[in-house]
mmCIF file of C-alpha atoms and ligand atoms in Angstrom:
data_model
loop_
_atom_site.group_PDB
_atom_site.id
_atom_site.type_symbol
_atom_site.label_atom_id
_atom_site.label_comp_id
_atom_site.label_asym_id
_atom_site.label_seq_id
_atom_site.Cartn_x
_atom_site.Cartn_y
_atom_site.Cartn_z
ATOM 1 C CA UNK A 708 -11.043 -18.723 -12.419
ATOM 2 C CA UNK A 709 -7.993 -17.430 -13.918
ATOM 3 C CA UNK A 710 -9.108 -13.407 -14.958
ATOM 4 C CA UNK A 711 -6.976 -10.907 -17.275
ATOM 5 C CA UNK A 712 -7.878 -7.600 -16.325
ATOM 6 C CA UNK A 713 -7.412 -6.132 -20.051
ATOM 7 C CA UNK A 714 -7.053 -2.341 -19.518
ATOM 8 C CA UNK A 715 -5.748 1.516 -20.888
ATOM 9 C CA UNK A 716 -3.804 3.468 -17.799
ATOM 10 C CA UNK A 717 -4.151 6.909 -17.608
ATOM 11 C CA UNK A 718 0.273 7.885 -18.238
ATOM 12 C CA UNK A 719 1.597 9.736 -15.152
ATOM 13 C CA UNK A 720 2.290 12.577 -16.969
ATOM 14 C CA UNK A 721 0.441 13.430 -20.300
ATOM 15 C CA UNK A 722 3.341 12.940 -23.149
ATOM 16 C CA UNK A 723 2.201 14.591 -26.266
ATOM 17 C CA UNK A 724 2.535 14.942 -29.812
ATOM 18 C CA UNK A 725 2.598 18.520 -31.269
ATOM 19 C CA UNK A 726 -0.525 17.849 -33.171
ATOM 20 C CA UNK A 727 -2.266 15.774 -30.181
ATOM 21 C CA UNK A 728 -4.781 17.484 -28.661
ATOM 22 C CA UNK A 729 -4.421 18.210 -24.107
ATOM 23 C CA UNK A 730 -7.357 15.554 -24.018
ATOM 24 C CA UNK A 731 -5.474 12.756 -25.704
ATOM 25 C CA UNK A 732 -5.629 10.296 -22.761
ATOM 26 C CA UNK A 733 -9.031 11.162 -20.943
ATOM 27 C CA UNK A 734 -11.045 7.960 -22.040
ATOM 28 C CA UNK A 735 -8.175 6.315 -20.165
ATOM 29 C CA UNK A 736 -8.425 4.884 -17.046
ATOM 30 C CA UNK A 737 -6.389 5.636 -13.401
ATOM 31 C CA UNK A 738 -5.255 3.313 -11.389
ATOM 32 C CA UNK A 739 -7.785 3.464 -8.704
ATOM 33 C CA UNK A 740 -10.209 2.071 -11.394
ATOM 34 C CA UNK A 741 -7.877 -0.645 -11.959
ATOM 35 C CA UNK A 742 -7.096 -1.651 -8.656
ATOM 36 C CA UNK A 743 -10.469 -1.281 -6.965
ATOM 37 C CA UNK A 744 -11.882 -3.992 -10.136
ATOM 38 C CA UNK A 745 -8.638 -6.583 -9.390
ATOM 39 C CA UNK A 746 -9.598 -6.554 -5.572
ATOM 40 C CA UNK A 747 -13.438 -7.274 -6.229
ATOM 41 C CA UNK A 748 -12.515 -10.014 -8.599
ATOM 42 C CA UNK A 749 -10.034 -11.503 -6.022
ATOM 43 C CA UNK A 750 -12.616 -11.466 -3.119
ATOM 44 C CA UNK A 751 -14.721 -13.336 -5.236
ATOM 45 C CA UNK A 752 -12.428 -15.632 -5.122
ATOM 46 C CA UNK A 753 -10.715 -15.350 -8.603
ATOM 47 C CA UNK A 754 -7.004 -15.185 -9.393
ATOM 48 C CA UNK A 755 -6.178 -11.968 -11.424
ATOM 49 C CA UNK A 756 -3.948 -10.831 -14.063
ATOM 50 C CA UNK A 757 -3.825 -7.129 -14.847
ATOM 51 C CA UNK A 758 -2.474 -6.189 -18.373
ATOM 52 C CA UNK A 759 -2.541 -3.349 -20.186
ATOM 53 C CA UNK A 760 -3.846 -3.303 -23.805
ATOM 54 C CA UNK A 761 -0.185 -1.866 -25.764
ATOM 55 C CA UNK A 762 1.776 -3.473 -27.641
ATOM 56 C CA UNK A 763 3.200 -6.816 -25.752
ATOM 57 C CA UNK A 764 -0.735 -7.590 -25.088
ATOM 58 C CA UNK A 765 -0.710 -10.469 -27.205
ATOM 59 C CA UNK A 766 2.643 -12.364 -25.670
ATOM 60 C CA UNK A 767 0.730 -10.997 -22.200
ATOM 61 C CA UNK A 768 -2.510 -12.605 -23.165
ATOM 62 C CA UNK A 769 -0.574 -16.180 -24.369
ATOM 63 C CA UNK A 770 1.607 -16.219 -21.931
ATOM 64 C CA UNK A 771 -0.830 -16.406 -18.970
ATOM 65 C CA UNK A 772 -3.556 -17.645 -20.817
ATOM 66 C CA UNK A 773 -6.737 -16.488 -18.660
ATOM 67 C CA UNK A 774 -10.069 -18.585 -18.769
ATOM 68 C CA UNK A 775 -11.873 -15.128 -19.431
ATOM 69 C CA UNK A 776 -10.424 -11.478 -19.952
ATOM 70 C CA UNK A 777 -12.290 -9.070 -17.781
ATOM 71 C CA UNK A 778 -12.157 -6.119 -20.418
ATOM 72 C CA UNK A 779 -12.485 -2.486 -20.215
ATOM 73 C CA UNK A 780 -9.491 -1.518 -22.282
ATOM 74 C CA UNK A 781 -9.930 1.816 -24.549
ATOM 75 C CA UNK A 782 -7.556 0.291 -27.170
ATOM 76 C CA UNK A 783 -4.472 2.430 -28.478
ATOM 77 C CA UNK A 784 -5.352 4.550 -31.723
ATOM 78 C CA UNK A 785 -7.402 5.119 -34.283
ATOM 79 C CA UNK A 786 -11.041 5.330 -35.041
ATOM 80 C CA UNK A 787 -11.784 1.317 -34.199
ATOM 81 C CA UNK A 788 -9.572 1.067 -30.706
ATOM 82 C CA UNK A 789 -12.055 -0.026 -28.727
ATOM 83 C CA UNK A 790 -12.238 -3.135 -30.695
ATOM 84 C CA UNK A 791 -8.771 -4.060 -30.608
ATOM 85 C CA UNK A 792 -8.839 -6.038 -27.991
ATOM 86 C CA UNK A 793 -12.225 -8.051 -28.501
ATOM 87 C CA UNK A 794 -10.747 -8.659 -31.859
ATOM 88 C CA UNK A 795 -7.653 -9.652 -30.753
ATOM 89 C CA UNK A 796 -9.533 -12.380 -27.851
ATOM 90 C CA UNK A 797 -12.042 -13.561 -30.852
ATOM 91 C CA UNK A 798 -8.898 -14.662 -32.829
ATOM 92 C CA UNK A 799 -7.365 -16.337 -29.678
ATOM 93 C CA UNK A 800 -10.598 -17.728 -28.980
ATOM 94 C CA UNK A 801 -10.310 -16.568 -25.827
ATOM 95 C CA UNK A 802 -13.416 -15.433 -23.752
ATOM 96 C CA UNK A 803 -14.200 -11.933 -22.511
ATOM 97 C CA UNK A 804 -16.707 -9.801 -21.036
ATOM 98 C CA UNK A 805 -18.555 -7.023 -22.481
ATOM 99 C CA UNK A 806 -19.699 -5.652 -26.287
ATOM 100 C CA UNK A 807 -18.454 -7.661 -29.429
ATOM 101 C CA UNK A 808 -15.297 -6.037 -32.002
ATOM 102 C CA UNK A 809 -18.120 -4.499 -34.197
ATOM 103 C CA UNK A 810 -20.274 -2.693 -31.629
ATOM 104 C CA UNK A 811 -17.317 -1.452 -30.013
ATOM 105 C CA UNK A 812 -16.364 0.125 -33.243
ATOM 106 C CA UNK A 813 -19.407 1.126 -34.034
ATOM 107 C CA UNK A 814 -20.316 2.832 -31.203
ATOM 108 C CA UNK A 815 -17.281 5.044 -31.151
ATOM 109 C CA UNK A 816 -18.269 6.292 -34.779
ATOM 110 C CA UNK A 817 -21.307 8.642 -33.431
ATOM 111 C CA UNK A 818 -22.433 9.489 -37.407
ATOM 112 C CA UNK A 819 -22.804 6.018 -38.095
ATOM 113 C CA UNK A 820 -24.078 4.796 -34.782
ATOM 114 C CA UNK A 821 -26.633 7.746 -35.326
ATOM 115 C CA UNK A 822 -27.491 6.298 -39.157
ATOM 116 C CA UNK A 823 -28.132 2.918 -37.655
ATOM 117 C CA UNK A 824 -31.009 4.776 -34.745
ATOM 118 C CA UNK A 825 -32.325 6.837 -37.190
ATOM 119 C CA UNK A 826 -33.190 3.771 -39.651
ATOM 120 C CA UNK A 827 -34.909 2.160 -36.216
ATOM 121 C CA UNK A 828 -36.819 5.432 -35.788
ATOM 122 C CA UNK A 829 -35.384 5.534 -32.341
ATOM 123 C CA UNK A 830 -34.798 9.595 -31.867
ATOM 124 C CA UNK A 831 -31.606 11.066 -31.881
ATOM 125 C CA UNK A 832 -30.694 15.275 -32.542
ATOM 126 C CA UNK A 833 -30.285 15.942 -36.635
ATOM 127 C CA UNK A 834 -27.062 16.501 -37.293
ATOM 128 C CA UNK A 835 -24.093 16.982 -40.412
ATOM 129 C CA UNK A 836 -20.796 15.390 -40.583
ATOM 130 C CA UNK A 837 -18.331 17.852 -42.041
ATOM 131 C CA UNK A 838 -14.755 17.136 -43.376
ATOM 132 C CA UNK A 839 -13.654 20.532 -44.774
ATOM 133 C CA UNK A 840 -14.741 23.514 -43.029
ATOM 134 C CA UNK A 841 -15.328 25.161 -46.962
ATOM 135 C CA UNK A 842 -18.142 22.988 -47.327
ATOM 136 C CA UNK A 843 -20.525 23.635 -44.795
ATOM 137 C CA UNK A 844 -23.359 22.884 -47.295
ATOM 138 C CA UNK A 845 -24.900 19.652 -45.346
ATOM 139 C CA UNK A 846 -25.457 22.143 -42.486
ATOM 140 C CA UNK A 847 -27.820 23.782 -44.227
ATOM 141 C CA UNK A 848 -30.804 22.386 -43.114
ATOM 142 C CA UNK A 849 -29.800 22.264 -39.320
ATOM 143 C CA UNK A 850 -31.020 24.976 -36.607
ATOM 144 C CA UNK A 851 -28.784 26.797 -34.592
ATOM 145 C CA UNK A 852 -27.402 26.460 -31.668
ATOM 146 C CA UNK A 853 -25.585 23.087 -33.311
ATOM 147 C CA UNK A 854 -22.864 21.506 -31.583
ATOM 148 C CA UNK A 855 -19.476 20.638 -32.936
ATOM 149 C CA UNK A 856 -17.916 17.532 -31.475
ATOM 150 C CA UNK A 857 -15.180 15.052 -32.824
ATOM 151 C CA UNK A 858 -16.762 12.477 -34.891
ATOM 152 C CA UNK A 859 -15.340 9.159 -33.206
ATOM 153 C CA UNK A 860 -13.772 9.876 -29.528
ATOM 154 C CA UNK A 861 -15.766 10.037 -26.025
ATOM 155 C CA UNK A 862 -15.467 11.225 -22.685
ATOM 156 C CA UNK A 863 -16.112 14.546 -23.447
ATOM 157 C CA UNK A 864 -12.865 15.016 -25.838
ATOM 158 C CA UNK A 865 -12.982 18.115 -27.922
ATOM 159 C CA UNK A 866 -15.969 19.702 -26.227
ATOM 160 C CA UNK A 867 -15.422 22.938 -24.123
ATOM 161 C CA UNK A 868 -17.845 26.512 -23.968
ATOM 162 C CA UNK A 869 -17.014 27.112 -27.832
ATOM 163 C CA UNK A 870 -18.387 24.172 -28.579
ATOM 164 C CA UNK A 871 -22.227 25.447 -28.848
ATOM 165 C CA UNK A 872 -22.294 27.631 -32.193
ATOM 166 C CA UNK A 873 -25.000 29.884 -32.649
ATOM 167 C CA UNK A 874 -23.376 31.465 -36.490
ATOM 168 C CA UNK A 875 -21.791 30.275 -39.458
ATOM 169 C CA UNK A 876 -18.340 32.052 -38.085
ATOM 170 C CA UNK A 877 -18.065 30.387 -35.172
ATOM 171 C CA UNK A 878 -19.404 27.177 -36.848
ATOM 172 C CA UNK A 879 -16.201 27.152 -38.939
ATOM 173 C CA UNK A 880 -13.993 28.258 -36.502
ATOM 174 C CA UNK A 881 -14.746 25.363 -34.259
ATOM 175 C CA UNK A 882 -15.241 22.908 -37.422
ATOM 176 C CA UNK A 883 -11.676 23.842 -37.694
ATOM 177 C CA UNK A 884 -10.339 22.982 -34.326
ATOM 178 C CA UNK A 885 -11.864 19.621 -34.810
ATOM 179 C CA UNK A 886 -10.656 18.984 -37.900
ATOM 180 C CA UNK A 887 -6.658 20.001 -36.765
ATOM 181 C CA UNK A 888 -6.606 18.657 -33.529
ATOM 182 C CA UNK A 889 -8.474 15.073 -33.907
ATOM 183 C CA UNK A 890 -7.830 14.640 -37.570
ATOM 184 C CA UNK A 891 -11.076 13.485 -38.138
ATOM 185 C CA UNK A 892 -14.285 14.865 -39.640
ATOM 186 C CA UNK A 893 -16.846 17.439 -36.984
ATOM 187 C CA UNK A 894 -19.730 15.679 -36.185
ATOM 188 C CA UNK A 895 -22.219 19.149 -36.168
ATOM 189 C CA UNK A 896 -25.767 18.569 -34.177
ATOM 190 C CA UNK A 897 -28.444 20.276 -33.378
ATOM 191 C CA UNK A 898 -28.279 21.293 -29.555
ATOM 192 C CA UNK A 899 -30.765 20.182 -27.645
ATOM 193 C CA UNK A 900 -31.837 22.517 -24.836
ATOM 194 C CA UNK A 901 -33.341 20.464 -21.929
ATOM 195 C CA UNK A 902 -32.588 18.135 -19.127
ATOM 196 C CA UNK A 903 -29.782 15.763 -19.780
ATOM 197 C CA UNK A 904 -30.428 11.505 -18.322
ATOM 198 C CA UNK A 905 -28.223 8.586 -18.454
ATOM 199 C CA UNK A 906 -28.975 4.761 -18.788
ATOM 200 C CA UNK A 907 -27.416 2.574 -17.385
ATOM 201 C CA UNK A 908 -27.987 -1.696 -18.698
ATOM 202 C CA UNK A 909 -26.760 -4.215 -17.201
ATOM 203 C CA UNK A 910 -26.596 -8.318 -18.319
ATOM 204 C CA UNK A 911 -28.675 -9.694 -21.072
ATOM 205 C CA UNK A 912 -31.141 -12.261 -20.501
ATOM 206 C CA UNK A 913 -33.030 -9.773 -20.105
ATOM 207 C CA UNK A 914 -30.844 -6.453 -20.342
ATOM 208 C CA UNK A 915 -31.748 -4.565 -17.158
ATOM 209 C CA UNK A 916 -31.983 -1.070 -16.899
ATOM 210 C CA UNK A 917 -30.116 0.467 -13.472
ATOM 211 C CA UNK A 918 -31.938 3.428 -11.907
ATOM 212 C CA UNK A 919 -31.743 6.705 -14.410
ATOM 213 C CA UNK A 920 -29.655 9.521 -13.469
ATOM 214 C CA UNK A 921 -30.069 12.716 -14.177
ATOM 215 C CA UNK A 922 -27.351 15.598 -14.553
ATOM 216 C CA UNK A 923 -28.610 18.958 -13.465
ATOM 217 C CA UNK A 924 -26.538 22.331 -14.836
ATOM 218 C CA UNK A 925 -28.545 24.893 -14.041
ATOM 219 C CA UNK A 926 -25.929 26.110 -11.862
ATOM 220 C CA UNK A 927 -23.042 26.145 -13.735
ATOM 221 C CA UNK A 928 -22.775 29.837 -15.188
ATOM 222 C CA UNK A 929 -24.441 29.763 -18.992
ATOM 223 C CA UNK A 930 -21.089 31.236 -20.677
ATOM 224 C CA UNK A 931 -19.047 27.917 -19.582
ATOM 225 C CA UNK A 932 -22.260 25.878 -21.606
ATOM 226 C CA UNK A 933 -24.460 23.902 -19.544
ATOM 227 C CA UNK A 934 -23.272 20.561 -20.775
ATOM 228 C CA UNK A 935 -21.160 17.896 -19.777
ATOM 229 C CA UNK A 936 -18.036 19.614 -21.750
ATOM 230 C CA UNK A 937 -14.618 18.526 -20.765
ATOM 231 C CA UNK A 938 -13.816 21.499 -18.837
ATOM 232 C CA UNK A 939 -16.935 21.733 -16.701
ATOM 233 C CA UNK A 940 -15.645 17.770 -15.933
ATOM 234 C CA UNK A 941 -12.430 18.869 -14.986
ATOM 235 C CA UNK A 942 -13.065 22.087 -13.416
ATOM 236 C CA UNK A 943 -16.711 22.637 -12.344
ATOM 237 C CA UNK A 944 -18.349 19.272 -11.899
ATOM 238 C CA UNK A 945 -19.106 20.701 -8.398
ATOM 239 C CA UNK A 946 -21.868 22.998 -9.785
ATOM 240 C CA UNK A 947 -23.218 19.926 -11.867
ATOM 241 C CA UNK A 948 -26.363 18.442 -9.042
ATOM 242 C CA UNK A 949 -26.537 14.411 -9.921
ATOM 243 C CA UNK A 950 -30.349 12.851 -8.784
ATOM 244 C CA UNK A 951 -30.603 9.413 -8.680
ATOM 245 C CA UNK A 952 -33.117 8.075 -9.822
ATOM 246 C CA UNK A 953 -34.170 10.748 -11.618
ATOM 247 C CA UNK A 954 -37.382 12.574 -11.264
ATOM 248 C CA UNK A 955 -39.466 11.240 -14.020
ATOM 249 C CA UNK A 956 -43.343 10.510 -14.368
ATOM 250 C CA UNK A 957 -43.839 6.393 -14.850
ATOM 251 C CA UNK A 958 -44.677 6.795 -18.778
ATOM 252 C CA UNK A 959 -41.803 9.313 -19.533
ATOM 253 C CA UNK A 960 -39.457 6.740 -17.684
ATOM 254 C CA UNK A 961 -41.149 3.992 -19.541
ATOM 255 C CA UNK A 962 -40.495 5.395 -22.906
ATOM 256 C CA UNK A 963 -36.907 5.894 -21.762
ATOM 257 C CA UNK A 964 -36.371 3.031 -20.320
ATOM 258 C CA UNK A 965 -37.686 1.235 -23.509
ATOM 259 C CA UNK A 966 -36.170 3.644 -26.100
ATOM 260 C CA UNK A 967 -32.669 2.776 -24.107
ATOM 261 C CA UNK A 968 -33.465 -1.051 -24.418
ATOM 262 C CA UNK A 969 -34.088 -0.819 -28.175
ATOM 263 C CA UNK A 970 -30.819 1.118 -28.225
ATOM 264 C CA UNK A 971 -28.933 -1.762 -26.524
ATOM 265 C CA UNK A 972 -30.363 -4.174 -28.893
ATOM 266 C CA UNK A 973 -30.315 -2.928 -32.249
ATOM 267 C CA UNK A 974 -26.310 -2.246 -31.642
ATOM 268 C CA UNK A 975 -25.873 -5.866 -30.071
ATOM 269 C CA UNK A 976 -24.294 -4.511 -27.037
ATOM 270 C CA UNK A 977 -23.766 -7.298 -24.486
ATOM 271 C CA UNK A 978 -23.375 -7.585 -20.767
ATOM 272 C CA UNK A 979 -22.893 -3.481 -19.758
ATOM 273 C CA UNK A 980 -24.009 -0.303 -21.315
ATOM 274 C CA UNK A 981 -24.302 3.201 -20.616
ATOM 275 C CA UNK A 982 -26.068 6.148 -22.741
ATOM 276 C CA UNK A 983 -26.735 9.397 -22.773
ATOM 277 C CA UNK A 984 -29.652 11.285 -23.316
ATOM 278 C CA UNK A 985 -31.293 14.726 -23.586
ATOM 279 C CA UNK A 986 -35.104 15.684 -22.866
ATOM 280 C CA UNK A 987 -35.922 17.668 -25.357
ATOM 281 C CA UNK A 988 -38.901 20.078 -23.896
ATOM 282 C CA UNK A 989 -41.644 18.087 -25.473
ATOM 283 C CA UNK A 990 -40.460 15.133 -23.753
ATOM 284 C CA UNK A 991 -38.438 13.003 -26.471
ATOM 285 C CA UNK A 992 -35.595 11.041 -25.333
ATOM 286 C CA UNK A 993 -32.851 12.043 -27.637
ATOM 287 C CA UNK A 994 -30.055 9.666 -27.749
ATOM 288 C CA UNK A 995 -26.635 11.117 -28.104
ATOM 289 C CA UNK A 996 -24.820 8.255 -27.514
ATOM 290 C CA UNK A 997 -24.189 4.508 -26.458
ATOM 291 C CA UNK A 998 -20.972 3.691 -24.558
ATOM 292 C CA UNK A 999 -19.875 -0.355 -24.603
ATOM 293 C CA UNK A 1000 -17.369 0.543 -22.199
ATOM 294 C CA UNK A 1001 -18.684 3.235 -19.052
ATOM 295 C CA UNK A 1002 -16.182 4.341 -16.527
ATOM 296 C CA UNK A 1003 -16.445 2.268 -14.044
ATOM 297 C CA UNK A 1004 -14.375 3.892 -11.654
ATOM 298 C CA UNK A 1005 -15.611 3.116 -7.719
ATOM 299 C CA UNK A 1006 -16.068 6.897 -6.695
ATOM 300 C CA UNK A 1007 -17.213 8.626 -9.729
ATOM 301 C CA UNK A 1008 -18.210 6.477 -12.738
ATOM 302 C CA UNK A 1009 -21.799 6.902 -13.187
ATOM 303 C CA UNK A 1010 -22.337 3.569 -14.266
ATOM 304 C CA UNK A 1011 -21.229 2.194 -10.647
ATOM 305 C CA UNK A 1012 -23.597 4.621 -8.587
ATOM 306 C CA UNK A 1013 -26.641 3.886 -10.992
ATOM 307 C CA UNK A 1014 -25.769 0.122 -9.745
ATOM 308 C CA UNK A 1015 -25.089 1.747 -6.208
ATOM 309 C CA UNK A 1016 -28.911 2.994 -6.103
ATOM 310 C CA UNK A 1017 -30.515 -0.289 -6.749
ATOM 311 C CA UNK A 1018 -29.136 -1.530 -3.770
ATOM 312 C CA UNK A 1019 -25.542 -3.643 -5.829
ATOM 313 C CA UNK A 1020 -22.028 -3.233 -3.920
ATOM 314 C CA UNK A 1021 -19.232 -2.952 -6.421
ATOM 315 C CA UNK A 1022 -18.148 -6.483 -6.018
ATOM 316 C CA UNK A 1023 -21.893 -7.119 -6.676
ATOM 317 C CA UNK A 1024 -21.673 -5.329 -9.989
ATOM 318 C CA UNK A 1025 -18.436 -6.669 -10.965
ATOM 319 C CA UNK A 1026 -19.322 -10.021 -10.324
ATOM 320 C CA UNK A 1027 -22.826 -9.863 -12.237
ATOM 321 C CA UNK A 1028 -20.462 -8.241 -15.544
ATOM 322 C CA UNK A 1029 -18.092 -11.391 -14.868
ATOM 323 C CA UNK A 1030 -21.302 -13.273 -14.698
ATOM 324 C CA UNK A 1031 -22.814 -11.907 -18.049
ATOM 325 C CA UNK A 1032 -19.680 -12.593 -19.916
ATOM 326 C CA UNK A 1033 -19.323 -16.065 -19.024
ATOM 327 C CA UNK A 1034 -22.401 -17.258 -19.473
ATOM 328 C CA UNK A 1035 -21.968 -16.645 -23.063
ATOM 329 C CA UNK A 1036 -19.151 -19.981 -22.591
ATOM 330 C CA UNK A 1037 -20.292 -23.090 -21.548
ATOM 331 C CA UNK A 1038 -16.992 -24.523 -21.294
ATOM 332 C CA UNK A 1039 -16.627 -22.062 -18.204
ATOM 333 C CA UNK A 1040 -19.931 -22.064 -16.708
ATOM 334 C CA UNK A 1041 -19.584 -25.567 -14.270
ATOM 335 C CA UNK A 1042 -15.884 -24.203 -13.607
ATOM 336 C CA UNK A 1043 -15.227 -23.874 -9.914
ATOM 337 C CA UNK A 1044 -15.848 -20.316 -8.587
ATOM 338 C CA UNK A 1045 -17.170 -19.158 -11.497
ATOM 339 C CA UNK A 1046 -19.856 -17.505 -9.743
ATOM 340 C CA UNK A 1047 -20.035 -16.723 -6.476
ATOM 341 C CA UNK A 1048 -21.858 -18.403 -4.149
HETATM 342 N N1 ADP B 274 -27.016 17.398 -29.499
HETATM 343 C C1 ADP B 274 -26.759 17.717 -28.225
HETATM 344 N N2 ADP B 274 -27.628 18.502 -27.533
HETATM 345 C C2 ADP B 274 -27.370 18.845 -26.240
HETATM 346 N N3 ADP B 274 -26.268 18.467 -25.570
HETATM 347 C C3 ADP B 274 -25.374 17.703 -26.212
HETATM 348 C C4 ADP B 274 -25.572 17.262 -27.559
HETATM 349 N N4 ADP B 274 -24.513 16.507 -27.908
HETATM 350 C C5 ADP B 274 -23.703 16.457 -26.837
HETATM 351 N N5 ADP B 274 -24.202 17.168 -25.814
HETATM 352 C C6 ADP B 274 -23.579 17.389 -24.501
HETATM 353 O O1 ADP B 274 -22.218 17.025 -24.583
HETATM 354 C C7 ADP B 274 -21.938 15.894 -23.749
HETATM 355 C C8 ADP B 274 -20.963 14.956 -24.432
HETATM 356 O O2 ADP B 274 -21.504 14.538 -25.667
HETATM 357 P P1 ADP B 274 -21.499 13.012 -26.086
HETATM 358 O O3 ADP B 274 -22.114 12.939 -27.439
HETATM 359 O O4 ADP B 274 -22.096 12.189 -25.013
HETATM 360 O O5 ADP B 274 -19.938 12.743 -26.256
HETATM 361 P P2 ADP B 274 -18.867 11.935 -25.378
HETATM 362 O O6 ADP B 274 -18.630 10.690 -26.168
HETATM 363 O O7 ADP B 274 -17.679 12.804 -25.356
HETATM 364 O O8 ADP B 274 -19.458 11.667 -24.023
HETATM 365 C C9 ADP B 274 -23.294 15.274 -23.474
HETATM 366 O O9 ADP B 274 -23.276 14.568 -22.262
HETATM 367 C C10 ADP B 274 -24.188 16.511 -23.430
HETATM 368 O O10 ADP B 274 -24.054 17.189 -22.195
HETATM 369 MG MG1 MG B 275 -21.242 10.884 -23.567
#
C-alpha cells in the first residue's frame, strides 16, 4: 500500500516565543521515531511517504494521495491540535490509523475528559479548574497536596518539583505560572500518593490490553517530587526503576485492566491507547489520563516496550496499528500487501 507517515518533528533547535514556555515542543517527536516507523512499514512491504503535519500538509496529502495515513502527528497549536489532522483526512475522505477528530480533542482537554469518567463512575483524583488565580474558591473542597498542571497539553509540559502544592501561597503562585506561560486555565488535583501504572491497548475487536508497567520513584530524592515531572524526564529518569509487567495480584490487575478498557471505550478511542494511572493506597485505579497518541519511539516509548513484553517486535506492533486502522476500510482490506503475510 501507498502509506503517509503524518507526523510533528521535534525543531533542531527550540525557536521560541517570549511568552512560550522551554517545553513548547516536547509532545513532538525526533527523528529516530520517525525513521525507525518508515523502515517497519517498508519491510512490510509498503511504500512510504513521510510528511509533516504544518502548513503545506494538505497540498502534501493531495498531492501523493496515500491509500491510508499512518498518523501520529501532535498537530500545530491550540487546545484541539491533535485533531487537526484526523479532521483534515475525514474531509479528504482519506483513511488513517488511530483515535477519531473528537477523541483526540477530547482527550487533550484533561477537565473535560475527567467530566466524561466521572459521569461513568470510572475513578479519577477530584480536582478544580481555575482561570484566575483570585478565585481560588472551587478549590475549596480539595485536600492538599493538589497538583497544578496545564489544563490541555501532555508529556509532562508544565510539571516540575513546584508543581505539588501543599498551601494556598504556593497554590497561587504556581496557578500563576500556568496561567502566563500556557495561556490556558490550571487544572488543580488532588495528589495521589501511591504507585504510579500505565496501560497500554492495542486494536479493537476486542481492545487488548499490553502487559502493565509500572514506574517506581522511590529513588528519586522527595524534593525533585516523585512523579513523572518534566524535569525528572529530562534529567533523572535514571533513578525512575520501570517493571514490566507490573507486580500486581490477579484481581487488582483485573480491575485495572477492566477500569482501562471502560476508559478506552467510553472515549471511542480506536486502534492504540495508552493511560496513566495512580494506586491510590486502598487500591483504586485512579485515572489521570488517556493518550490517543503514545510515544512510540523504538528505545523509550513505553507504549513499544509494553508491546516488547508480550513477546511483539516493533514491525509486529506497527503492522498490527496499520492493521487496526484499515480494517475500519473495506475498500483497502483485499488490497495487495495490506497485511502481511
Ligand atoms: N493527581 C495526581 N496524583 C499523583 N500524581 C499525578 C497526578 N496528576 C499527575 N501526576 C503525575 O504527573 C505525571 C503527568 O501527569 P499527566 O496527567 O499524565 O500529564 P501529561 O499529559 O503531561 O502526561 C503523571 O504521570 C504522574 O506522575
Ligand atoms: Mg501522562
Amino acid at each position: 500500500m501507498k502509506i503517509a507517515l503524518a507526523y510533528n518533528k521535534k525543531p533542531e533547535e527550540d525557536i521560541l516565543e517570549d511568552d512560550e514556555p522551554p517545553d513548547r515542543y516536547a509532545e513532538y517527536d525526533p527523528p529516530r521515531t520517525i525513521e525507525a516507523i518508515t523502515s517497519a512499514l517498508e519491510s512490510l512491504g509498503h511504500k512510504v511517504f513521510p510528511i509533516e503535519a504544518k502548513k503545506d500538509f494538505l497540498e502534501r496529502i493531495l498531492e501523493i494521495s496515500p491509500d491510508i495515513v499512518f498518523n501520529i502527528a501532535e498537530g500545530l497549536k491550540g487546545e484541539s491540535r491533535e485533531s487537526q489532522v484526523p479532521a483534515i483526512l475525514e474531509w479528504l475522505g482519506i483513511p488513517y490509523t488511530g483515535s477519531d477528530p473528537l477523541t483526540m480533542a477530547i482527550t487533550l482537554d484533561k477537565p473535560i475528559t475527567k467530566k466524561i469518567l466521572q459521569v461513568e463512575g470510572i475513578p479519577t483524583p477530584r480536582f478544580a479548574v481555575v482561570s484566575e488565580s483570585e478565585n481560588l474558591t472551587s478549590v475549596e473542597s480539595l485536600n492538599f497536596p493538589l497538583i497544578v498542571k496545564p489544563s490541555h497539553e501532555g508529556s509532562s509540559m508544565g510539571l516540575n518539583s513546584k508543581s505539588i502544592v501543599y498551601s494556598y501561597k504556593e497554590l497561587k503562585e504556581r496557578v500563576d505560572i500556568i496561567i502566563k506561560f500556557y495561556h490556558q486555565p490550571a487544572l488543580v488535583e488532588e495528589f495521589i500518593e501511591g504507585r504510579e501504572l500505565t496501560v497500554g491497548i492495542l486494536g479493537n475487536s476486542p481492545p487488548e490490553v499490553l502487559p502493565i508497567k509500572e514506574l517506581d520513584f522511590s529513588g528519586v530524592p522527595e524534593n525533585l517530587g516523585r512523579f513523572a515531572s518534566g524535569e525528572i524526564k529530562a534529567k533523572y529518569w535514571y533513578l525512575v526503576k520501570h517493571y514490566c509487567p507490573a507486580p500486581l495480584d490477579e484481581s487488582l490487575y483485573e480491575r485495572i485492566k477492566n477500569v482501562s478498557l471502560k476508559v478506552f471505550k467510553v472515549l471511542r478511542c480506536r486502534d492504540l491507547a495508552r493511560l496513566d494511572i495512580r494506586l491510590s493506597k486502598d487500591g483504586t485505579p485512579y485515572v489521570l489520563e488517556i493518550n490517543p497518541l503514545p510515544d512510540l519511539d523504538p528505545k523509550e516509548g513505553n507504549f513499544p516496550d509494553m508491546a516488547r513484553v508480550k513477546g511483539m517486535s516493533y514491525k509486529e506492533l506497527i503492522n498490527a496499528i496499520l492493521n487496526a486502522g484499515v480494517s475500519r476500510y473495506p475498500n483497502l482490506l483485499n488490497m495487495e500487501g495490506s497485511r502481511e503475510r
